[in-house]
Tab-separated table of C-alpha atoms and ligand atoms in Angstrom:
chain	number	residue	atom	x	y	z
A	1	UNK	CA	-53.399	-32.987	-71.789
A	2	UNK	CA	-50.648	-35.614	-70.371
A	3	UNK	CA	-46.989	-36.513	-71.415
A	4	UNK	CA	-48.437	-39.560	-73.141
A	5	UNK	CA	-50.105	-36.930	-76.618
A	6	UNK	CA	-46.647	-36.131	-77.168
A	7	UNK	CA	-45.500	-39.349	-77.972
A	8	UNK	CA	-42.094	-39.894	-76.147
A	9	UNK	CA	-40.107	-42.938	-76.646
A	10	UNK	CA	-40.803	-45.463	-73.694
A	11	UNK	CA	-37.473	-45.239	-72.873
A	12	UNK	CA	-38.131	-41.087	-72.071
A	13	UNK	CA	-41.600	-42.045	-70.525
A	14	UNK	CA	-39.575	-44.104	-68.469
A	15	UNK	CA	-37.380	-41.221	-67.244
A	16	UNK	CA	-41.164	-39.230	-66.561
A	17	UNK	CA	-42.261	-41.598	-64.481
A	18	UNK	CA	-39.013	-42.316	-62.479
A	19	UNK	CA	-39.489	-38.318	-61.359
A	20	UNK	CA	-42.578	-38.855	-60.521
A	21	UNK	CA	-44.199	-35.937	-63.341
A	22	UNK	CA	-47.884	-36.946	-63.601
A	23	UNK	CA	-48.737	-33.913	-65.789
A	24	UNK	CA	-47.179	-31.678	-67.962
A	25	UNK	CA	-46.590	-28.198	-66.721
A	26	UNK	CA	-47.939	-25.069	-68.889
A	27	UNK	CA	-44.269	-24.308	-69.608
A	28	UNK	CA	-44.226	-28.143	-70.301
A	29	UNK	CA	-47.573	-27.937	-72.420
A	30	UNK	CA	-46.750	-24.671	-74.740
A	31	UNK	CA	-42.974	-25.903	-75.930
A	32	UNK	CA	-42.543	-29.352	-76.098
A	33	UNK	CA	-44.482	-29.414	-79.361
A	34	UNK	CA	-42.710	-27.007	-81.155
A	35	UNK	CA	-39.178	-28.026	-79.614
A	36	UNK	CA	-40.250	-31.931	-81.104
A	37	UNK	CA	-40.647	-30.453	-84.523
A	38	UNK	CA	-36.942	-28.530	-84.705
A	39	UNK	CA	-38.309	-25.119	-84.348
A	40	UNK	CA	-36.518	-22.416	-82.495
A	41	UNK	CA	-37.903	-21.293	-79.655
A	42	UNK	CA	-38.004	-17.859	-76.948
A	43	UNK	CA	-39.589	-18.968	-73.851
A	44	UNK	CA	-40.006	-16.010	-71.320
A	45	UNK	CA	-40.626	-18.376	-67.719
A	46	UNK	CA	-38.621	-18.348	-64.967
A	47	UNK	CA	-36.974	-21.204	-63.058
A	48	UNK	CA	-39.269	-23.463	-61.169
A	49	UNK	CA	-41.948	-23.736	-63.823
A	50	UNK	CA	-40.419	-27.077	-65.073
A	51	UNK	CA	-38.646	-25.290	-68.051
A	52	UNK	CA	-35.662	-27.922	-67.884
A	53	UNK	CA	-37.816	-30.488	-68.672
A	54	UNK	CA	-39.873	-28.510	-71.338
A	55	UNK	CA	-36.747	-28.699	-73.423
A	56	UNK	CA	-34.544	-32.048	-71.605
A	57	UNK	CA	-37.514	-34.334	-73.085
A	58	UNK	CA	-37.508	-33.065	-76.607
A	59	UNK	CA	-33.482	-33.001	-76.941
A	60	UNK	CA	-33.333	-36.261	-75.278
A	61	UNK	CA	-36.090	-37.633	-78.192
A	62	UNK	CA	-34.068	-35.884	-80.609
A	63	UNK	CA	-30.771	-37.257	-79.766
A	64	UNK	CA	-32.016	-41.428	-79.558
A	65	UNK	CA	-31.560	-41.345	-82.894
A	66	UNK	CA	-28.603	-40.482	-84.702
A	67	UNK	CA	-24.522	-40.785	-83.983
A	68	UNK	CA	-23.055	-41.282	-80.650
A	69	UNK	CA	-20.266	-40.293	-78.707
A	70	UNK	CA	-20.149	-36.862	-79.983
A	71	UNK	CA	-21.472	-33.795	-78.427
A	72	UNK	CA	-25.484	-32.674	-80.219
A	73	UNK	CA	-27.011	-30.826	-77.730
A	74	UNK	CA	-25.239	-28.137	-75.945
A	75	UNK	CA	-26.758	-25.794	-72.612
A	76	UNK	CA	-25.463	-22.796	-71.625
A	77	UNK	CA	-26.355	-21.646	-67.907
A	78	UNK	CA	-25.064	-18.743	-65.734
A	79	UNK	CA	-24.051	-20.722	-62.820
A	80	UNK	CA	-22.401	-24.126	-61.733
A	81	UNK	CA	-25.513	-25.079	-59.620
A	82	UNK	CA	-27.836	-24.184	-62.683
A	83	UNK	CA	-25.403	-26.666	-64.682
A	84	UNK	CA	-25.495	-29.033	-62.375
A	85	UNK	CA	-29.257	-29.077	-61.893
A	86	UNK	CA	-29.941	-29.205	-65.833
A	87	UNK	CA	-27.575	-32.034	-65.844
A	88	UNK	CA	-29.155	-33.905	-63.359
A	89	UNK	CA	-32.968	-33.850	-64.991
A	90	UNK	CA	-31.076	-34.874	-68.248
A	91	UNK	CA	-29.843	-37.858	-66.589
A	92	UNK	CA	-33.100	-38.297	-64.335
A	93	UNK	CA	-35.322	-37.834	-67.694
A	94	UNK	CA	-32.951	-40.072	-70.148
A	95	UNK	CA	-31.791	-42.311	-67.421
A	96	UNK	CA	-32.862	-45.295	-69.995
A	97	UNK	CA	-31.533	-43.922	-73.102
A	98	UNK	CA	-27.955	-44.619	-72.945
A	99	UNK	CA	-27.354	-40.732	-73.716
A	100	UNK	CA	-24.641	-39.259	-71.387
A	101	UNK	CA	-24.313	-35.405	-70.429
A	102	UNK	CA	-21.130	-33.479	-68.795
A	103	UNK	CA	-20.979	-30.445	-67.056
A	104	UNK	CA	-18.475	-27.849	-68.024
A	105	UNK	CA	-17.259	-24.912	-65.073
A	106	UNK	CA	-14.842	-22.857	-63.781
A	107	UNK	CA	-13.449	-23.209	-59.995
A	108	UNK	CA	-12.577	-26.731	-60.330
A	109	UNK	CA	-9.819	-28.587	-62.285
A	110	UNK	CA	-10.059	-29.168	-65.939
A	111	UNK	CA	-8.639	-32.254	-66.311
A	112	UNK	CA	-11.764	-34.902	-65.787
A	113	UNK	CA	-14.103	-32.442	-67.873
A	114	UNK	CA	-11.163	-32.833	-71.042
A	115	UNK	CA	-11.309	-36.179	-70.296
A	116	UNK	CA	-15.269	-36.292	-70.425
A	117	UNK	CA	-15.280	-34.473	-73.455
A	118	UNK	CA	-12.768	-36.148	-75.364
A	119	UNK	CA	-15.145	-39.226	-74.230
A	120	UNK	CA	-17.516	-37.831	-76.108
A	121	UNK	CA	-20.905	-37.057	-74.463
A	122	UNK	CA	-23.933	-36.209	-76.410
A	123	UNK	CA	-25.290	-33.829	-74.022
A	124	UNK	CA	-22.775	-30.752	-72.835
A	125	UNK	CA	-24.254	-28.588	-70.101
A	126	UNK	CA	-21.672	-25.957	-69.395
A	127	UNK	CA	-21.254	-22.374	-67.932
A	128	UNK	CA	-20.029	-19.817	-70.843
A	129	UNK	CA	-16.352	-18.894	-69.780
A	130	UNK	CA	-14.676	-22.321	-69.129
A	131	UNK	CA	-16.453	-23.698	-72.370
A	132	UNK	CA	-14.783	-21.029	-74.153
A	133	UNK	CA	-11.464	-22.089	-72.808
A	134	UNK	CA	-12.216	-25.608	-73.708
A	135	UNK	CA	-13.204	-24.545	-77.261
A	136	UNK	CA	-9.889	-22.407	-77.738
A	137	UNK	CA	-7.761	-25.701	-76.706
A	138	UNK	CA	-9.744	-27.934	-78.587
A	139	UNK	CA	-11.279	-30.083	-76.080
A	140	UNK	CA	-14.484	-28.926	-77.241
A	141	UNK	CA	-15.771	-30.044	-80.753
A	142	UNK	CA	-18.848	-28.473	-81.900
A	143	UNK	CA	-18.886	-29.234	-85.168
A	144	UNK	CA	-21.417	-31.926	-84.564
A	145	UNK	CA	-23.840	-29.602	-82.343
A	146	UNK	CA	-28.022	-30.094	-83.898
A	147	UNK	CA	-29.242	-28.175	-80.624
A	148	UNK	CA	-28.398	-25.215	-78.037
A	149	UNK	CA	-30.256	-23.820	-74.961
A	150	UNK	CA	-29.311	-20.482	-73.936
A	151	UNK	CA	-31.094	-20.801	-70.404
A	152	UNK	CA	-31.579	-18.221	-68.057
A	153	UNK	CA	-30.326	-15.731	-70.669
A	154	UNK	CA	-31.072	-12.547	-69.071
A	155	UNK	CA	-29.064	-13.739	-65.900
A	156	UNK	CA	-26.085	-14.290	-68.099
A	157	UNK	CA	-26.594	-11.235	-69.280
A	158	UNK	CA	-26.103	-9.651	-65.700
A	159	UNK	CA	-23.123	-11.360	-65.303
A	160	UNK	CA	-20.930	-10.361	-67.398
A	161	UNK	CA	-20.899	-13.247	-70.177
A	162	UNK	CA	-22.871	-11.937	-73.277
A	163	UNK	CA	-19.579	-11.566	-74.458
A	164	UNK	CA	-18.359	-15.033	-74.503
A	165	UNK	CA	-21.506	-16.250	-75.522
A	166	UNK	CA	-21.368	-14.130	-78.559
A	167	UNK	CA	-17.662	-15.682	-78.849
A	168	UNK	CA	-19.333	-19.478	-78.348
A	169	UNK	CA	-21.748	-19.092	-81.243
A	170	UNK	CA	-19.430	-17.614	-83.753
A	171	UNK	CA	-17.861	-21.396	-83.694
A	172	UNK	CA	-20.793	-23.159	-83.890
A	173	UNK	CA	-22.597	-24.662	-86.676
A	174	UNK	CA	-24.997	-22.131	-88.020
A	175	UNK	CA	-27.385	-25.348	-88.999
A	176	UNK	CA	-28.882	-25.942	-85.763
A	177	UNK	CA	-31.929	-25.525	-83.709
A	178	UNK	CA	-31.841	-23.109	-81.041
A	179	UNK	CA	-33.807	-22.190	-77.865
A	180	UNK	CA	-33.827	-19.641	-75.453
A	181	UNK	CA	-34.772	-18.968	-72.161
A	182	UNK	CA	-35.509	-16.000	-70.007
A	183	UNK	CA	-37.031	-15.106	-67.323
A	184	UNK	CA	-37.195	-11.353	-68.247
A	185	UNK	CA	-36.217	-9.789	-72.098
A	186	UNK	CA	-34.431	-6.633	-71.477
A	187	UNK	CA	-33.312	-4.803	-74.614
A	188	UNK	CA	-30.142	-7.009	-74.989
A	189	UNK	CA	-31.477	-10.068	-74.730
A	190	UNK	CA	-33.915	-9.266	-77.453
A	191	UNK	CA	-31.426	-7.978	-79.814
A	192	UNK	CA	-29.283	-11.351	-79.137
A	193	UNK	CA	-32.402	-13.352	-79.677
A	194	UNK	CA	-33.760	-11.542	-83.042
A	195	UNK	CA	-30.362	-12.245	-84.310
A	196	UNK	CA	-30.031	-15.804	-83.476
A	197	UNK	CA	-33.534	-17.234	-83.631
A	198	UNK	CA	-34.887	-18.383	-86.792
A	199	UNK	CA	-38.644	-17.773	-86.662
A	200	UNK	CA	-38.898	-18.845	-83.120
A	201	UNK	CA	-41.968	-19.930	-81.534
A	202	UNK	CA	-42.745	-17.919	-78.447
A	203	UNK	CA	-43.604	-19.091	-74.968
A	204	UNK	CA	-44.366	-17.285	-72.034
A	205	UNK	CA	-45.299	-17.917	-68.552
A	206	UNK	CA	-46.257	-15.512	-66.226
A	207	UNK	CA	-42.586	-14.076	-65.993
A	208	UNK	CA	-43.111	-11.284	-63.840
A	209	UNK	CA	-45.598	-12.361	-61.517
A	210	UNK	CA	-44.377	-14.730	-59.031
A	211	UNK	CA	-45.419	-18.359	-58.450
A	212	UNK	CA	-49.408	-18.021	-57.342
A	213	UNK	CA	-48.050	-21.057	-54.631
A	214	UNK	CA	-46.353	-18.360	-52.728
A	215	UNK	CA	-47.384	-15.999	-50.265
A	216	UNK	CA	-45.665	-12.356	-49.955
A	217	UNK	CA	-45.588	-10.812	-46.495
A	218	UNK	CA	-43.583	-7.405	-45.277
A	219	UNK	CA	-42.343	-7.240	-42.261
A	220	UNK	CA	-41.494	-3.486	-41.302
A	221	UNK	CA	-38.161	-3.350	-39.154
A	222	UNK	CA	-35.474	-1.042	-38.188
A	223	UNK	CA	-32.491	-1.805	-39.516
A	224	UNK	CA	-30.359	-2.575	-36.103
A	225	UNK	CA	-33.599	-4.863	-35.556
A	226	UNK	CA	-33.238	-7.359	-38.385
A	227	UNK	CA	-31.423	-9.947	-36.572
A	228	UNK	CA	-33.582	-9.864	-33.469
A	229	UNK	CA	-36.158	-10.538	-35.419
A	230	UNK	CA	-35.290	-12.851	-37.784
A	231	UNK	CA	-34.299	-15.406	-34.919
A	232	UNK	CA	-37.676	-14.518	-33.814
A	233	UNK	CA	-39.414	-15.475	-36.819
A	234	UNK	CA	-37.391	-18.690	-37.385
A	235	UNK	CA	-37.972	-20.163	-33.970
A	236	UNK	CA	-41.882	-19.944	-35.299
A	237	UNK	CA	-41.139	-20.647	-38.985
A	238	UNK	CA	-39.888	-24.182	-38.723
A	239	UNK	CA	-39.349	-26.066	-41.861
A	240	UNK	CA	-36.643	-25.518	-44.951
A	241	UNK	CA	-35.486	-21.518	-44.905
A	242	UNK	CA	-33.962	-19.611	-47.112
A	243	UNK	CA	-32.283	-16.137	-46.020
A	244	UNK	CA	-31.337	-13.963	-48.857
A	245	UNK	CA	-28.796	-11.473	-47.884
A	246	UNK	CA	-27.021	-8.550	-49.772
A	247	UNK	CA	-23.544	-8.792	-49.446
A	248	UNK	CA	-21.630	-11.904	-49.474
A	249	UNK	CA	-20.403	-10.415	-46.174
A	250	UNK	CA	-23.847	-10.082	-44.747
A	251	UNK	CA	-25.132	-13.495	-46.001
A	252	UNK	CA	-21.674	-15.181	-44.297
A	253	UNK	CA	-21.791	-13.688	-41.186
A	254	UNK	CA	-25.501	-13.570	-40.886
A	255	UNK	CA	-25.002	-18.067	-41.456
A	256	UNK	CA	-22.506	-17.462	-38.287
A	257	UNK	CA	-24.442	-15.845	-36.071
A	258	UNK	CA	-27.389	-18.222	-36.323
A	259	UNK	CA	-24.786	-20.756	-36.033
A	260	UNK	CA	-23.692	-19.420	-32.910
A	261	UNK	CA	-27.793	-19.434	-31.672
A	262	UNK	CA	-27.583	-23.062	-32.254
A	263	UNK	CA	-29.172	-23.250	-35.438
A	264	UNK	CA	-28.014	-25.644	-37.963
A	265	UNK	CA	-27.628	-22.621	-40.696
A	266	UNK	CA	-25.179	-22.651	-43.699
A	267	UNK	CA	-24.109	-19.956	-46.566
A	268	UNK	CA	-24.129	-19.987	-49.980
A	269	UNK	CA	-21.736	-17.144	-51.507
A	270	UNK	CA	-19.419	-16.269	-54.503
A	271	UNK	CA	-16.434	-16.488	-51.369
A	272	UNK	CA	-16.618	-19.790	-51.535
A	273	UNK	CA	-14.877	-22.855	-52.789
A	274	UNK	CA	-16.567	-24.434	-55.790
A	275	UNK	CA	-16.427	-27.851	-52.934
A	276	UNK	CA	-17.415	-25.793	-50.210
A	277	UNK	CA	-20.613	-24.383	-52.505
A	278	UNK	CA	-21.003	-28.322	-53.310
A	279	UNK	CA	-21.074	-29.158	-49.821
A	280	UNK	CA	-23.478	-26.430	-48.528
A	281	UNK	CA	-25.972	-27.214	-50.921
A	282	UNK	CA	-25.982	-30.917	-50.530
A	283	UNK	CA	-26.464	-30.306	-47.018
A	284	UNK	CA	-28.956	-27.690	-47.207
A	285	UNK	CA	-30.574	-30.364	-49.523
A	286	UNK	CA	-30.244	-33.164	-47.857
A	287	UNK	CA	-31.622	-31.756	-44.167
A	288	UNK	CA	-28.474	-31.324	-42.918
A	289	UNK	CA	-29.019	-27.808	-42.635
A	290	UNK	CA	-32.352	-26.383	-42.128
A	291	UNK	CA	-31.317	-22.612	-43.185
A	292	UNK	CA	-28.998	-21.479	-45.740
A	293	UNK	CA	-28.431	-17.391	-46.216
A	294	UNK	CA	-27.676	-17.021	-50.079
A	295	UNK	CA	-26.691	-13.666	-51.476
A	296	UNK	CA	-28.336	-13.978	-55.219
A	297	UNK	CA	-25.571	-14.387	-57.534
A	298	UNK	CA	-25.309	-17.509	-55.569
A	299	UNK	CA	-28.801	-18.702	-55.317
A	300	UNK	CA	-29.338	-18.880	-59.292
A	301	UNK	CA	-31.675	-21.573	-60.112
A	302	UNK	CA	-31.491	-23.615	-56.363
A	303	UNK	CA	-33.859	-25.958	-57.188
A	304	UNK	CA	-34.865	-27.395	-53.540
A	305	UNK	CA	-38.380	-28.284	-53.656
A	306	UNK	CA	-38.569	-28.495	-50.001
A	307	UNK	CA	-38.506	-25.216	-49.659
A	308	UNK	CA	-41.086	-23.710	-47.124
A	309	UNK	CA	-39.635	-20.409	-46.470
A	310	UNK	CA	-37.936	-17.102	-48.289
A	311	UNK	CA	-37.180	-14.253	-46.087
A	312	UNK	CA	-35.747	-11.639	-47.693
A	313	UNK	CA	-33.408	-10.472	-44.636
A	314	UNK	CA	-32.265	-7.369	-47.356
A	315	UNK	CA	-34.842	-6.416	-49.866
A	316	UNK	CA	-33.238	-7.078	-53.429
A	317	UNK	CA	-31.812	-4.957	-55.877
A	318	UNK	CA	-34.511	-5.187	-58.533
A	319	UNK	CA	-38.068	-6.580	-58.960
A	320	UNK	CA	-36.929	-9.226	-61.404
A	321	UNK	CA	-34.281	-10.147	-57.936
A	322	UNK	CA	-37.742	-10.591	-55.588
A	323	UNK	CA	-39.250	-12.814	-58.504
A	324	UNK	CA	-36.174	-15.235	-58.705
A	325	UNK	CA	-35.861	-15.360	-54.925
A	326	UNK	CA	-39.111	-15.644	-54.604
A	327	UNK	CA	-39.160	-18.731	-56.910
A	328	UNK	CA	-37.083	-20.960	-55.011
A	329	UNK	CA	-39.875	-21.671	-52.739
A	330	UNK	CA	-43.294	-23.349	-53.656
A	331	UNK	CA	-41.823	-25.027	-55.992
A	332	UNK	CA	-43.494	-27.449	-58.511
A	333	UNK	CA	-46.610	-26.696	-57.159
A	334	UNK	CA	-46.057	-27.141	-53.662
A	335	UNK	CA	-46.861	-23.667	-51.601
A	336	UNK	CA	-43.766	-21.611	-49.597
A	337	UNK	CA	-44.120	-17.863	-47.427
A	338	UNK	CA	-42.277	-15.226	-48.889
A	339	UNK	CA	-40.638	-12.432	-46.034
A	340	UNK	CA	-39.780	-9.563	-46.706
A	341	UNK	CA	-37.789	-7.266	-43.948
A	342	UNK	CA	-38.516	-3.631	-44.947
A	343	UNK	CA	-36.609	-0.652	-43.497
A	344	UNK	CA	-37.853	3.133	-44.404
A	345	UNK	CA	-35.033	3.103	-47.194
A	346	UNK	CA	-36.383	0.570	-49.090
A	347	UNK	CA	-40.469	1.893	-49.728
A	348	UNK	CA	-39.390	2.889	-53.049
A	349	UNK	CA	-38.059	-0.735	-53.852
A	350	UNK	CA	-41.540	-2.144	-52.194
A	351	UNK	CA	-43.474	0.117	-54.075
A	352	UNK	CA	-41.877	-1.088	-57.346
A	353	UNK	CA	-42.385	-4.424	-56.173
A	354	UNK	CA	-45.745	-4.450	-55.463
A	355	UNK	CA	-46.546	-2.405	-58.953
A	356	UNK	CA	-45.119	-5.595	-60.608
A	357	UNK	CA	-46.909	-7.955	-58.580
A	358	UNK	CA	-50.197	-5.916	-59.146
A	359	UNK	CA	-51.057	-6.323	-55.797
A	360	UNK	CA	-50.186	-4.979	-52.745
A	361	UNK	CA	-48.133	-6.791	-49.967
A	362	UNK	CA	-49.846	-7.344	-46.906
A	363	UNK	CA	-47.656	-5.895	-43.717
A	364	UNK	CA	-47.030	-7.518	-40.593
A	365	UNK	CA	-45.777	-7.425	-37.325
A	366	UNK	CA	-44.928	-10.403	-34.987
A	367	UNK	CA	-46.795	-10.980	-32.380
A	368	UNK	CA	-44.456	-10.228	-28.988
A	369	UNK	CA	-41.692	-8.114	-30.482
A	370	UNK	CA	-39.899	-5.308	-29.010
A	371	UNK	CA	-40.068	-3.230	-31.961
A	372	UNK	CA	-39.050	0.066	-29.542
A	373	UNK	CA	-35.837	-1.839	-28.744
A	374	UNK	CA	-33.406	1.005	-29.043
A	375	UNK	CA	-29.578	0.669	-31.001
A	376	UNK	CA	-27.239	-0.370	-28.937
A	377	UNK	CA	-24.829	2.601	-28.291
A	378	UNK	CA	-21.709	2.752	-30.457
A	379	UNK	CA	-18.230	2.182	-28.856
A	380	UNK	CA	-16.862	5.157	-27.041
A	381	UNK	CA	-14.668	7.354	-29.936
A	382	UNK	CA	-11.196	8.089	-29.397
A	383	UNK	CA	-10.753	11.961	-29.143
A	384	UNK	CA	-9.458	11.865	-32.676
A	385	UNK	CA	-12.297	10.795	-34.388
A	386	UNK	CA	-14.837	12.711	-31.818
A	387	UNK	CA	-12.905	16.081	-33.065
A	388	UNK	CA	-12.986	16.301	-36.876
A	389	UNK	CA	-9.739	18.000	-38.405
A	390	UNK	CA	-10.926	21.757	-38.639
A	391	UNK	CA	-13.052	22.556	-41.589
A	392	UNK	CA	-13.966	19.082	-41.955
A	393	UNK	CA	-17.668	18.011	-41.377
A	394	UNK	CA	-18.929	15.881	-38.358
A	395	UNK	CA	-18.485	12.314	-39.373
A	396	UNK	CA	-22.786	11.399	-38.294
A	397	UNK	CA	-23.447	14.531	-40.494
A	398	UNK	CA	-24.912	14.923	-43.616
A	399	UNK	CA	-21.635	14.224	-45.306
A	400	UNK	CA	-20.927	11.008	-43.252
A	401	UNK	CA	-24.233	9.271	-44.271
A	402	UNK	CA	-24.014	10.087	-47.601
A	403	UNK	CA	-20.445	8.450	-47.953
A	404	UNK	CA	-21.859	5.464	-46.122
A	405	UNK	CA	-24.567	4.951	-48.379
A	406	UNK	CA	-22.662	5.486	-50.882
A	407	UNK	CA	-20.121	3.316	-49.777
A	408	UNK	CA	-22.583	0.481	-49.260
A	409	UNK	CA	-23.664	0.782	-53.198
A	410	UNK	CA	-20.513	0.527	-54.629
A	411	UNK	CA	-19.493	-2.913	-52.499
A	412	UNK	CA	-22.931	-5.210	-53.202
B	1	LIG	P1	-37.367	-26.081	-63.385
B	1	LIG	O1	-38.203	-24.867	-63.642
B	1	LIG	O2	-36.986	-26.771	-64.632
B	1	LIG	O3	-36.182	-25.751	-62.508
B	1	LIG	O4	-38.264	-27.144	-62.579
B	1	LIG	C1	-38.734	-26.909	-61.288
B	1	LIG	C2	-39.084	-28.188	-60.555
B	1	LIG	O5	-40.255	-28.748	-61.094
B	1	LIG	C3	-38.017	-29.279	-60.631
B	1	LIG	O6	-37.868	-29.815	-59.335
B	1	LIG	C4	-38.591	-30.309	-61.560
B	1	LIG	O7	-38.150	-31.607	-61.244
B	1	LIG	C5	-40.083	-30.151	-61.292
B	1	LIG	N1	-40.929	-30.515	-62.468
B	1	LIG	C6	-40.668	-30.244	-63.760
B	1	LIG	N2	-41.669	-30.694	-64.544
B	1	LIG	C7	-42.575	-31.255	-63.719
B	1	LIG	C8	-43.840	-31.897	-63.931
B	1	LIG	N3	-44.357	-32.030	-65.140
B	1	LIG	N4	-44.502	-32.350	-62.852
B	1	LIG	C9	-43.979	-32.181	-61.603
B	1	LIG	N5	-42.801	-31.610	-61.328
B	1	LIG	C10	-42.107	-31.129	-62.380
């Protein structure tokens, strides 16, 4: 089944074709219908399965008729690049229409979004917290609002903003049509969607099971190894890479180091300036940098569709963590490697992994490494720290790793 069965406005099958979207994806196929006809809808897909579009095109066919200059159609995302992203296909879709969209964040001034609102754009794509502020000021009118997207829902839901989301709805009309997306339903999400979802239509994509365009490798390292090899690996790798790191920390002086090798490597972390986020991106984006190491607050919804590599330099958190990473390469079809470095602390992680993929991982080892290659020795210690204060234990004791690892929780 094509775009052309679900009857867009040649001004929206304009925007299609300008993107170059020959067919509709399943995402595409299961919601647009029910979106067209005003129902509410709970779609369980993750980024990267075209989910913008499933609900840009129907909003933007919604929204040619009726008033203008005043804000119908409102998206709520987790993070600035998400925003920015869903903005952009709402221009690239309804680049004909005349329709005009604004993005709403924190970490830059608020003066030209006021300004855009007060203009009045039809289409709002904001994140939760600074559209709050904008709402308690007044530079944000809802009262006009036919449609909302809660996207990426249970991401928001990590982060902290369930609260101001609940805040955002209590001020908007109750008379509306409203759609949500997540890429996983934990119990919160469910509640929040039961209570705001009038006899939604469900839609699911394979949620948990990442993109079939991807393949998963391990690569079993020591720890003090990683680096070693990962310069190995990219020198064969080639192509578009991106690093995911644990700590913002890691992921920014991981970008250094390859830096310092001579490769043209950039990071992507909560550190940074909203502009020096911008710029990273657009590089990374534009081939200006080949490599970007992204910690995963950060990487939410990258949408780079040129892609080719993931490597996991620290294995993530959770399995839902290793499915969004995962998703930022073979994108829309095209097909991306997925690397995974594994230490011995993280085969319960794997195993989870694997369990949700259904399939085990295949391990590998590169061809020509020195995986014997021993630490390096630590710096001499001062005599105080090689002679604990009595009744203290030895810092490389039982004690001392345990307050390392523990230390290492508490600050990713
Ligand atoms: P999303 O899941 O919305 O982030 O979309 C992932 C990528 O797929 C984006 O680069 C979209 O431009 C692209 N895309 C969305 N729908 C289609 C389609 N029907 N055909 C080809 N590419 C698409």
């Amino acid at each position: 089944m094509g775009f052309t069965s679900f009857n867009f406005d040649a001004k929206i099958t304009a925007g299609i074709r300008a993107l170059g979207y020959s067919k509709p994806t399943p995402i595409q196929l299961q919601a647009m219908a029910p979106v067209l006809q005003g129902r509410d809808v709970l779609g369980l897909a993750q980024t990267g399965t075209g989910k913008t579009a499933a609900f840009a095109l129907p909003i933007l066919q919604r929204l040619l008729t009726g008033p203008r200059g005043v804000t119908r159609a409102l998206v709520l995302a987790p993070t600035r690049e998400l925003a920015e992203q869903i903005h952009d296909a709402f221009q690239g879709l309804g680049r004909q229409t005349g329709l005009r969209s604004l993005t709403v964040y924190g970490g830059v001034g608020p003066g030209p979004q006021i300004s855009g609102l007060r203009g009045g754009c039809e289409i709002v794509v904001a994140c939760p917290g600074r559209l709050l502020d904008h709402m308690q000021h007044g530079a944000f009118k809802p009262s006009r609002l036919e449609a909302l997207v809660i996207d990426e829902a249970d991401r928001m839901f990590d982060m902290g903003f369930l609260p101001d989301i609940r805040r955002i709805l209590k001020n908007l009309p109750a008379h509306r049509q409203t759609l949500l997306f997540s890429a996983t339903m934990p119990d919160d999400i469910r509640k929040l969607a039961h209570e705001i979802l009038r006899d939604p239509v469900t839609v699911q994509v394979d949620h948990t099971v990442p993109l079939a365009t991807v393949s998963h490798a391990l690569y079993p390292v020591a720890e003090h190894l990683k680096s070693a090899l990962l310069t190995k690996l990219l020198a064969q790798a080639g192509g578009t890479v991106l690093i995911f790191a644990r700590t913002k920390h890691r992921a920014k002086r991981l970008a250094q180091r390859l830096h310092d090798q001579g490769l043209d490597a950039t990071s992507l972390q909560g550190n940074l300036s909203q502009n020096r986020r911008k710029a990273a991106l657009e590089g990374f984006r534009d081939g200006k940098f080949s490599i970007m190491v992204a910690t995963d607050i950060a990487s939410r919804g990258i949408d780079i569709s040129q892609i080719t590599h993931v490597i996991n330099f620290d294995v993530p958190d959770t399995t839902d963590a290793y499915t969004h990473r995962i998703g930022r390469t073979g994108r829309a079809a095209k097909t991306g490697d997925a690397f995974t470095f594994v230490t011995h602390e993280d085969e319960a992680m794997v195993r989870d992994i694997e369990r949700a993929l259904g399939a085990k991982i295949e391990r590998r080892k590169l061809e020509g490494f020195d995986y014997s290659a021993r630490q390096p020795a630590a710096p001499a210690r001062t005599a105080h720290h090689a002679h604990p204060e009595p009744g203290k234990k030895p810092a490389g004791g039982f004690h001392g790793r345990f307050s390392r690892f523990r230390f290492r929780r508490r600050h990713r």
